[in-house]
PDB file of C-alpha atoms in Angstrom:
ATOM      1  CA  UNK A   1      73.198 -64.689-150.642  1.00 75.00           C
ATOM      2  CA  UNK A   2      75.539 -67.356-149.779  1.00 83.00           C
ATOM      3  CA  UNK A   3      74.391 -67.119-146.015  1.00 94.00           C
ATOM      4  CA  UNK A   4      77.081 -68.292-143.170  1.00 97.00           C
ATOM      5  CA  UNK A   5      80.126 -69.921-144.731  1.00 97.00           C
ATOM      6  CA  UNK A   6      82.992 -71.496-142.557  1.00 97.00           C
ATOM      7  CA  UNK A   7      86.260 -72.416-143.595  1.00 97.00           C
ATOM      8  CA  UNK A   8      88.060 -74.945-143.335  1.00 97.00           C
ATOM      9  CA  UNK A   9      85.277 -78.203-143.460  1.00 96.00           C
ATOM     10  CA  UNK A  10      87.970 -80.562-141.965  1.00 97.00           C
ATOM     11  CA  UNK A  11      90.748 -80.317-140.385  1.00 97.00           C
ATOM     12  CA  UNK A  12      93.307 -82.399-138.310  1.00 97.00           C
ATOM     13  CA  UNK A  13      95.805 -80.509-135.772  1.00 97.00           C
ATOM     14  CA  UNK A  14      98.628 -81.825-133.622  1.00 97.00           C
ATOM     15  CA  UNK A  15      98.541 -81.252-130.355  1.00 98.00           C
ATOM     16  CA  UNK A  16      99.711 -78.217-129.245  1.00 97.00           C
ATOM     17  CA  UNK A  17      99.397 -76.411-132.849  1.00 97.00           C
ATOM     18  CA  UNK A  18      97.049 -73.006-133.364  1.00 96.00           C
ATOM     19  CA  UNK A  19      94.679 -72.241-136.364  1.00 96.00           C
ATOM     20  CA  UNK A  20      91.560 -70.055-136.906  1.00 98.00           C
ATOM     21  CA  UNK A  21      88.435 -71.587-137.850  1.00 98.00           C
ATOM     22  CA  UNK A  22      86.943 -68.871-140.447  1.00 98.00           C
ATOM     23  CA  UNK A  23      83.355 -67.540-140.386  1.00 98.00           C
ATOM     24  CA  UNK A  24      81.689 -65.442-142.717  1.00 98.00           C
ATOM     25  CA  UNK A  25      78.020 -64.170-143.508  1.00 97.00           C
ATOM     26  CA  UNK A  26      76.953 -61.705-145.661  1.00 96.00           C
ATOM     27  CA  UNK A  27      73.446 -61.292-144.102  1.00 95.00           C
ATOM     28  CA  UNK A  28      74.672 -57.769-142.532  1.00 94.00           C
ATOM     29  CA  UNK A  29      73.704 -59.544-139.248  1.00 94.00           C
ATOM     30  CA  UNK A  30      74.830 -58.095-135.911  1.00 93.00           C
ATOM     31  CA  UNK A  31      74.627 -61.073-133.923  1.00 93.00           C
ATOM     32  CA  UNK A  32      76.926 -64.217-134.455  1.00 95.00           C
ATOM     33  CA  UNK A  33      78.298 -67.245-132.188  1.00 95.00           C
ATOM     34  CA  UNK A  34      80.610 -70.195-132.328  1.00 97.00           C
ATOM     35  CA  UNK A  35      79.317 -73.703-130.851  1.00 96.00           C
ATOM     36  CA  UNK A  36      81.013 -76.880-130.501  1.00 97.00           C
ATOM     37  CA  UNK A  37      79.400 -80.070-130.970  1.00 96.00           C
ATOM     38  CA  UNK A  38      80.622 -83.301-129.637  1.00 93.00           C
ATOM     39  CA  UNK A  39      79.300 -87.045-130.472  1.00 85.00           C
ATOM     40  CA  UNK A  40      75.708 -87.421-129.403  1.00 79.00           C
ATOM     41  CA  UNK A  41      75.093 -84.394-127.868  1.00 83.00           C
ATOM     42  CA  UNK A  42      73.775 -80.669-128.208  1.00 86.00           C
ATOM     43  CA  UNK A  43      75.628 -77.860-129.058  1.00 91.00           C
ATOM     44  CA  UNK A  44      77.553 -75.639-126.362  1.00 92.00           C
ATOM     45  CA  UNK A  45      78.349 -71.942-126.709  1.00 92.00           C
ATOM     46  CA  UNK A  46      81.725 -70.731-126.924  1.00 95.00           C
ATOM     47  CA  UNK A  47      82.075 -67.163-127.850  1.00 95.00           C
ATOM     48  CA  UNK A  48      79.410 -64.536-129.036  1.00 93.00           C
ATOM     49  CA  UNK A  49      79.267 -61.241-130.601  1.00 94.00           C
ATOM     50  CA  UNK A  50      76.606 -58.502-130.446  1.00 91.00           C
ATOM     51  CA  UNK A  51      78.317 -56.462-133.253  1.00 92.00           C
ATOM     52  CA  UNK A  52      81.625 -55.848-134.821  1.00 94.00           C
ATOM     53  CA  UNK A  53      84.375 -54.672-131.712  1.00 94.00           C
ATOM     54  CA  UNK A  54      82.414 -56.373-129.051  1.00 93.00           C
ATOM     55  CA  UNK A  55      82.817 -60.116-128.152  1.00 94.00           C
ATOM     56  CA  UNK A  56      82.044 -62.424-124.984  1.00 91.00           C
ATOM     57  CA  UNK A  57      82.164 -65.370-123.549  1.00 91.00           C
ATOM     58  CA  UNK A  58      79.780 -68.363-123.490  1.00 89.00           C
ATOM     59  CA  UNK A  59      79.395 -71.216-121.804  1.00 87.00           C
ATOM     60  CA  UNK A  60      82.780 -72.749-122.811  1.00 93.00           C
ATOM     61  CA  UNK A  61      84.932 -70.202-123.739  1.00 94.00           C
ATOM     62  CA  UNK A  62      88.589 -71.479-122.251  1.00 95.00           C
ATOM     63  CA  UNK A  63      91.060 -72.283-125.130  1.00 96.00           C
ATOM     64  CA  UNK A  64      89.564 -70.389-127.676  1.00 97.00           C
ATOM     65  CA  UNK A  65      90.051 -66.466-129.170  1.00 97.00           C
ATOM     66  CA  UNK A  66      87.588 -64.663-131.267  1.00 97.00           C
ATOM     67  CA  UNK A  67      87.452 -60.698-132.803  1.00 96.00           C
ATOM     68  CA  UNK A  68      85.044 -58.947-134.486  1.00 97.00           C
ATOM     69  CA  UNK A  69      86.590 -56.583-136.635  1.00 97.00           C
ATOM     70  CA  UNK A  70      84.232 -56.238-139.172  1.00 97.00           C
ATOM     71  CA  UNK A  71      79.991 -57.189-139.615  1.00 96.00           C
ATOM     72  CA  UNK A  72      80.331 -60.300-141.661  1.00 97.00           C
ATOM     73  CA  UNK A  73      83.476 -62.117-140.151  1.00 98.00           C
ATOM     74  CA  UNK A  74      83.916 -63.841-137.287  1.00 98.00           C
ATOM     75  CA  UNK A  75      87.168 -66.061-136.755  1.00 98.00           C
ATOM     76  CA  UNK A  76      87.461 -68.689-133.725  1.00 98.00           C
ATOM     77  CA  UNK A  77      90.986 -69.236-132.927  1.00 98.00           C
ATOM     78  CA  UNK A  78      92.605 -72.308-131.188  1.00 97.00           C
ATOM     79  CA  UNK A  79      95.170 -71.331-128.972  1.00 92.00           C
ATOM     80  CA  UNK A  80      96.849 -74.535-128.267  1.00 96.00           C
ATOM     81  CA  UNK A  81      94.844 -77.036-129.761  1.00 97.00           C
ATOM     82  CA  UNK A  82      94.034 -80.140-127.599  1.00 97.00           C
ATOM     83  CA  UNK A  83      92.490 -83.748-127.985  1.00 97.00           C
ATOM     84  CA  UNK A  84      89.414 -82.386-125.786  1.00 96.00           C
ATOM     85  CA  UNK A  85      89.047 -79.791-128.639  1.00 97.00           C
ATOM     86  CA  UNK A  86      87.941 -82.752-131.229  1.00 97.00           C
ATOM     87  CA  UNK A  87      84.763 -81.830-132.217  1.00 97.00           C
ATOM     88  CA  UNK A  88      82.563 -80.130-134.653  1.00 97.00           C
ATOM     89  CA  UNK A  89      82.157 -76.058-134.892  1.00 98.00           C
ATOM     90  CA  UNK A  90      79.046 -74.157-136.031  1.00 97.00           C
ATOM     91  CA  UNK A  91      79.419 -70.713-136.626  1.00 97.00           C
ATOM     92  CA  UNK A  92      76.078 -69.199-136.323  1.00 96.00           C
ATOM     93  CA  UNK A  93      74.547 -65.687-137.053  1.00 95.00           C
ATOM     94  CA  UNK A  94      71.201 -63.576-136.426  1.00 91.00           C
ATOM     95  CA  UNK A  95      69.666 -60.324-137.420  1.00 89.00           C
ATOM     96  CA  UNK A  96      70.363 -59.021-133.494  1.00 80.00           C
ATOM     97  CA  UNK A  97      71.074 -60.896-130.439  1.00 79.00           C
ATOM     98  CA  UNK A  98      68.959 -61.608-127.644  1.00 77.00           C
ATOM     99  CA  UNK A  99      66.298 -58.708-126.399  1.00 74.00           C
ATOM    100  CA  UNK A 100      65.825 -57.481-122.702  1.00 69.00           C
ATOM    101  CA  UNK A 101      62.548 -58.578-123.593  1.00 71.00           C
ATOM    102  CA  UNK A 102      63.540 -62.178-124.086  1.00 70.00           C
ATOM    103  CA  UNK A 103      62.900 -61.922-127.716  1.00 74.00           C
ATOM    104  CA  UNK A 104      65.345 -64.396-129.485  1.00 78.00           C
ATOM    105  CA  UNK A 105      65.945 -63.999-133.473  1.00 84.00           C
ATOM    106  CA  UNK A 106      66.774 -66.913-135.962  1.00 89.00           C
ATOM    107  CA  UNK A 107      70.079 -67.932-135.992  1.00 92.00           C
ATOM    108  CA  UNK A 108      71.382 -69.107-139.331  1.00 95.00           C
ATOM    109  CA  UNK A 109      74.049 -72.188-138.969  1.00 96.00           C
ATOM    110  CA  UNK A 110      77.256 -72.782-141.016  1.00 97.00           C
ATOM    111  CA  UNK A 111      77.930 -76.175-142.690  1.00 96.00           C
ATOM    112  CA  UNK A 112      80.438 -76.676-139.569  1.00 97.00           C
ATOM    113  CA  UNK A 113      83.928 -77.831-139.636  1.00 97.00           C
ATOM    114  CA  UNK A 114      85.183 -81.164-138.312  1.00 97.00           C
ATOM    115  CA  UNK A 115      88.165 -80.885-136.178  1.00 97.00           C
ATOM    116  CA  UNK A 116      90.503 -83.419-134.855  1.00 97.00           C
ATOM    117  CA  UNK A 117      93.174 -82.807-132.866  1.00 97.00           C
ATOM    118  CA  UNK A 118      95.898 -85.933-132.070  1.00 97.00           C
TER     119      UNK A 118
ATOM    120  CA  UNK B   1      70.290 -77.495-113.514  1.00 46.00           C
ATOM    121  CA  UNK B   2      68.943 -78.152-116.821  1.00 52.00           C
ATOM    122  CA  UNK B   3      67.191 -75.712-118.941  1.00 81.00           C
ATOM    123  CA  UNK B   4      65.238 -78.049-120.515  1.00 89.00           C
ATOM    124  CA  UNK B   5      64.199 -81.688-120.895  1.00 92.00           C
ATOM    125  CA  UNK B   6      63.156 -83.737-124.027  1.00 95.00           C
ATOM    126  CA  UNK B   7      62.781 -87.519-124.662  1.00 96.00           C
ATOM    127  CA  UNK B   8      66.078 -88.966-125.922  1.00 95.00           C
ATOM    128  CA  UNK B   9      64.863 -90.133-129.037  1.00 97.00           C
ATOM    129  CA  UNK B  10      61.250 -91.293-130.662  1.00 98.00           C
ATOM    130  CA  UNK B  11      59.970 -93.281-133.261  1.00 97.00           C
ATOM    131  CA  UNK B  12      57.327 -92.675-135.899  1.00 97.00           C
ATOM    132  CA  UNK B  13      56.164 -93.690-139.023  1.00 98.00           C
ATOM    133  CA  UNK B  14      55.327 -91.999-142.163  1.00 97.00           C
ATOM    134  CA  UNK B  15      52.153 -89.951-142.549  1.00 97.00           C
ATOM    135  CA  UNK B  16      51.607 -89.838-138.759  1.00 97.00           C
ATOM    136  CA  UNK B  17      51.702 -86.714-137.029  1.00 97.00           C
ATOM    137  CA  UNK B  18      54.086 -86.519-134.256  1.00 98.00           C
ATOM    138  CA  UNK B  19      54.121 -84.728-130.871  1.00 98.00           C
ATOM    139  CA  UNK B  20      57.968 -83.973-128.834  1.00 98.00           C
ATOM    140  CA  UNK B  21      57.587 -82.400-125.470  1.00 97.00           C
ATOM    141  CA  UNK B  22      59.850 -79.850-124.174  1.00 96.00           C
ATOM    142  CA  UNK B  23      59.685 -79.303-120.091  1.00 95.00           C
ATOM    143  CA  UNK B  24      60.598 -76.341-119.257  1.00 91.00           C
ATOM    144  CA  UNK B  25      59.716 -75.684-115.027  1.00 91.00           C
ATOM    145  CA  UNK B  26      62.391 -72.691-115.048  1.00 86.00           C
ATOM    146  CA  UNK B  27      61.572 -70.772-117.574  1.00 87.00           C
ATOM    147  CA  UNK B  28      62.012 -66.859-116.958  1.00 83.00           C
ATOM    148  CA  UNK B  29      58.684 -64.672-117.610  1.00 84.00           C
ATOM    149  CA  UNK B  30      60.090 -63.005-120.611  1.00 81.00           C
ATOM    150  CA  UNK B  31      61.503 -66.397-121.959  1.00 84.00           C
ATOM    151  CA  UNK B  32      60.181 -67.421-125.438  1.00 88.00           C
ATOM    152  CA  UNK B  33      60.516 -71.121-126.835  1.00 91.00           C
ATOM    153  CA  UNK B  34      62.266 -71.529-130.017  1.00 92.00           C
ATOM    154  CA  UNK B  35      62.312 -74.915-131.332  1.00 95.00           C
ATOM    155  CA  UNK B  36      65.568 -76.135-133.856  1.00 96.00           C
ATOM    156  CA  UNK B  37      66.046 -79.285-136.408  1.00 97.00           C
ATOM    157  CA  UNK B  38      69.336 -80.473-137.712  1.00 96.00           C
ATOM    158  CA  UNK B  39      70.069 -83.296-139.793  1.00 95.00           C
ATOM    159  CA  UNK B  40      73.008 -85.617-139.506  1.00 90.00           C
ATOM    160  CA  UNK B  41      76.531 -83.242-141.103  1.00 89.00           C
ATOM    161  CA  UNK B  42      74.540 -80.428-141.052  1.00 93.00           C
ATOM    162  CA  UNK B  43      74.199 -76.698-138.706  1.00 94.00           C
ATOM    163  CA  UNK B  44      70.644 -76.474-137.374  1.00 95.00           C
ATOM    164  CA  UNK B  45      67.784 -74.538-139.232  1.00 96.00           C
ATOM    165  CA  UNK B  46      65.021 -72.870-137.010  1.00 94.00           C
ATOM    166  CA  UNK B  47      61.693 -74.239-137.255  1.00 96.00           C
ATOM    167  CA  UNK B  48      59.256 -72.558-134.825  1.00 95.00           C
ATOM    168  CA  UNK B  49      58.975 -69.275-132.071  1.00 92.00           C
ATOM    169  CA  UNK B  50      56.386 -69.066-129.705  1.00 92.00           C
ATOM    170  CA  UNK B  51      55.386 -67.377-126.208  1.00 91.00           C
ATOM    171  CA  UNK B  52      51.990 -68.895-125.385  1.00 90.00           C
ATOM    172  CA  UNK B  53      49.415 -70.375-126.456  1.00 90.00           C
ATOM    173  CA  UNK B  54      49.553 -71.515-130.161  1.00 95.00           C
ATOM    174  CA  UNK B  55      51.684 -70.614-132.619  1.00 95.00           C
ATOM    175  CA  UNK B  56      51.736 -72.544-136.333  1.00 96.00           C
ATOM    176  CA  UNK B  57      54.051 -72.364-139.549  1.00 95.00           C
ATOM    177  CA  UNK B  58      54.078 -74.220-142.604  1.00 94.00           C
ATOM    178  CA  UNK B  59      56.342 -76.765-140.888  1.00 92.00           C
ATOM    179  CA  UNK B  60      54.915 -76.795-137.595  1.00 97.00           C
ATOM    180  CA  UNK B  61      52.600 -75.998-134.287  1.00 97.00           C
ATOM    181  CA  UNK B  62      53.814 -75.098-131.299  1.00 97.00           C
ATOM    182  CA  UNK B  63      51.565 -75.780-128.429  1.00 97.00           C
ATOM    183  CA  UNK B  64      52.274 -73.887-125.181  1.00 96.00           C
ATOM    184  CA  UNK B  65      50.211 -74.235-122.144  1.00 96.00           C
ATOM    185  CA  UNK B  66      49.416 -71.059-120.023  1.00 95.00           C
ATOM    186  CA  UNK B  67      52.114 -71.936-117.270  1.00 94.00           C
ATOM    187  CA  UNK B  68      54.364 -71.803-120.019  1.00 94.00           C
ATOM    188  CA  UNK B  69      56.301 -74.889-118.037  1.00 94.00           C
ATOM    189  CA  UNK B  70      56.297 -77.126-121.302  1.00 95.00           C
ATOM    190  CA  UNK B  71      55.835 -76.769-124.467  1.00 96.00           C
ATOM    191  CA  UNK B  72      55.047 -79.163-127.648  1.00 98.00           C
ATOM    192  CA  UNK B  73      56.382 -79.306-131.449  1.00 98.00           C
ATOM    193  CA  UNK B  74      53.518 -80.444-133.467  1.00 98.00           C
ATOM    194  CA  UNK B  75      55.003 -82.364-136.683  1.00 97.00           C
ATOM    195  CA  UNK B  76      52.077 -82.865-139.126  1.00 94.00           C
ATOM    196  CA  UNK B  77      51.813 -86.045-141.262  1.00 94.00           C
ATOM    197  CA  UNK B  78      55.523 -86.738-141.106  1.00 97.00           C
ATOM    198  CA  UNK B  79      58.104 -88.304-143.885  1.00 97.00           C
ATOM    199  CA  UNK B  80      61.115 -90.050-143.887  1.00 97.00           C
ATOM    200  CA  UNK B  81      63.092 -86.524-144.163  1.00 96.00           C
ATOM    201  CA  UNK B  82      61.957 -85.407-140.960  1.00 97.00           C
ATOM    202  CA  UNK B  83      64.150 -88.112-139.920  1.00 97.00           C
ATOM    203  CA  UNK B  84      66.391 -85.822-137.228  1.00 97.00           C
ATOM    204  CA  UNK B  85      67.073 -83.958-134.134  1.00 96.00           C
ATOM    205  CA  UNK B  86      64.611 -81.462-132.429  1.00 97.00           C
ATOM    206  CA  UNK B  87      65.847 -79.173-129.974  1.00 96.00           C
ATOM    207  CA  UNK B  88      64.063 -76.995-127.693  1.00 94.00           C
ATOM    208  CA  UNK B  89      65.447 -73.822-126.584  1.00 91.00           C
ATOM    209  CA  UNK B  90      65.015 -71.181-123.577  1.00 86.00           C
ATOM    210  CA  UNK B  91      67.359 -68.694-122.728  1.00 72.00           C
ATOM    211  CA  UNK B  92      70.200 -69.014-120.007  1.00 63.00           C
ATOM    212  CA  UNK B  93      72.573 -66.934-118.213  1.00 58.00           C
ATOM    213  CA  UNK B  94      76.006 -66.369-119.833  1.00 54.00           C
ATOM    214  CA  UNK B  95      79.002 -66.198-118.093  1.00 49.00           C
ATOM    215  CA  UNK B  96      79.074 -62.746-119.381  1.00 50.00           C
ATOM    216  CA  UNK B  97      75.546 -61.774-118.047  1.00 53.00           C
ATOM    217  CA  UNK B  98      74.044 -62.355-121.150  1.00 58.00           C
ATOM    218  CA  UNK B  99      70.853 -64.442-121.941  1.00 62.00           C
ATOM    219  CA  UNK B 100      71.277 -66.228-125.025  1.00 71.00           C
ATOM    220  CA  UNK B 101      68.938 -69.668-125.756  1.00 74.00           C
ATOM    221  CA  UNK B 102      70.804 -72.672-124.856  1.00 78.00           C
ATOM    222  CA  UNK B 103      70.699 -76.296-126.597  1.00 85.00           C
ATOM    223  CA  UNK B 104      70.175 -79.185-124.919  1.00 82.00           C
ATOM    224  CA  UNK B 105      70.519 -82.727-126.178  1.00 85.00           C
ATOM    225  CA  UNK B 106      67.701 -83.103-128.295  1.00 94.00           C
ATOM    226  CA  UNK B 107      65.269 -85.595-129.352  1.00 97.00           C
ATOM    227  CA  UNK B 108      66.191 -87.727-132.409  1.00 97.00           C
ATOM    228  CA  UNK B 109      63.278 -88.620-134.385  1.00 98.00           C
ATOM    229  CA  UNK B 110      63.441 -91.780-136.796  1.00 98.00           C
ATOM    230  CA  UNK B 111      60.315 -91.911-139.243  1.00 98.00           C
ATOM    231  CA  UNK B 112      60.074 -95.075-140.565  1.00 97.00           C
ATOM    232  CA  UNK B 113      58.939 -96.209-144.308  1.00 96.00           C
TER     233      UNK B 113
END
């Protein structure tokens, strides 16, 4: 199994221009995610999906589109890129997502891609 | 208000065993504690799960009292290639209504030679 794999691993965007971060895992997971990480800190939670068709929003969602079409593929697209979008993105996926019982599976991380937007 | 709170950074040497506390005061009842590494250009791998009490892997222990307000990441006998950041997780509210772990900053550990 190649496990998560993201696409591009850098890339460097003018303001203002669009692209889609690629995200694949053939782990037949239902759960993935997208985080950003910036210098020095943790990573934040931008979009999340619970299965293919359903998507939502995490902790900082604004600029950025994602779909679920299918199980192993989950693209994060930049609208309008910006300079505050600079950062690196981790694509992430789990057997399921979060329980009502609080039960949290592994999440599996992507090599990232580095993104820098002028 | 912050899920969780870890020492910036710590320092260690080789063949010690090192202890990183997570506090935790919020933490929901069904809340468990997942603990992350990730090394420097690299996504982060899981290391440990636990509820209470003890919990131990080949790469770790994780200690948690019975208030379940803190928790600790046991690191046996450590080498230079633990050299990294920890992260402790709880869950948190989405803005969707979801309750998915979040990361905080971390703790970087440096083992020394």
């Amino acid at each position: 199994n190649a496990g998560v794999t993201q696409t591009p691993k850098f890339q460097v965007l003018k303001t203002g221009q669009s692209m889609t971060l690629q995200c694949a895992q053939d782990m037949n997971h239902e759960y993935m995610s997208w985080y950003r990480q910036d210098p020095g800190m943790g990573l934040r939670l931008i979009h999340y999906s619970v299965g293919a068709g359903i998507t939502d929003q995490g902790e900082v969602p604004n600029g950025y589109n994602v779909s679920r079409s299918t199980t192993e593929d989950f693209p994060l697209r930049l609208l309008s890129a910006a300079p505050s979008q600079t950062s690196v993105y981790f694509c992430a996926s789990s057997y399921k997502g979060p329980t009502a019982s609080g039960e949290v599976y592994e999440q599996y991380f992507g090599p990232g891609t580095r993104l820098t937007v002028t | 208000l912050a899920k969780t709170t870890q020492p910036i950074s710590m320092d260690s040497y080789e063949g010690q065993e090192v202890n990183i506390t997570c506090s935790h005061n919020n933490i929901a009842t069904n809340d468990y504690i997942t603990w992350y590494q990730q090394f420097p250009s690299q996504g982060p791998r899981f290391i440990i799960q636990g509820y209470k009490t003890k919990v131990t892997n080949e790469v770790a222990s994780l200690f948690i009292p019975a208030d379940r307000k803190s928790s600790t990441l046991s690191l046996p006998r450590v080498s230079l290639s633990d050299t990294a950041v920890y992260y402790c997780l709880v869950g948190d509210n989405t803005s969707g209504g979801s309750y998915i772990p979040t990361f905080g900053r971390g703790t970087s550990l440096i083992v020394h030679p």
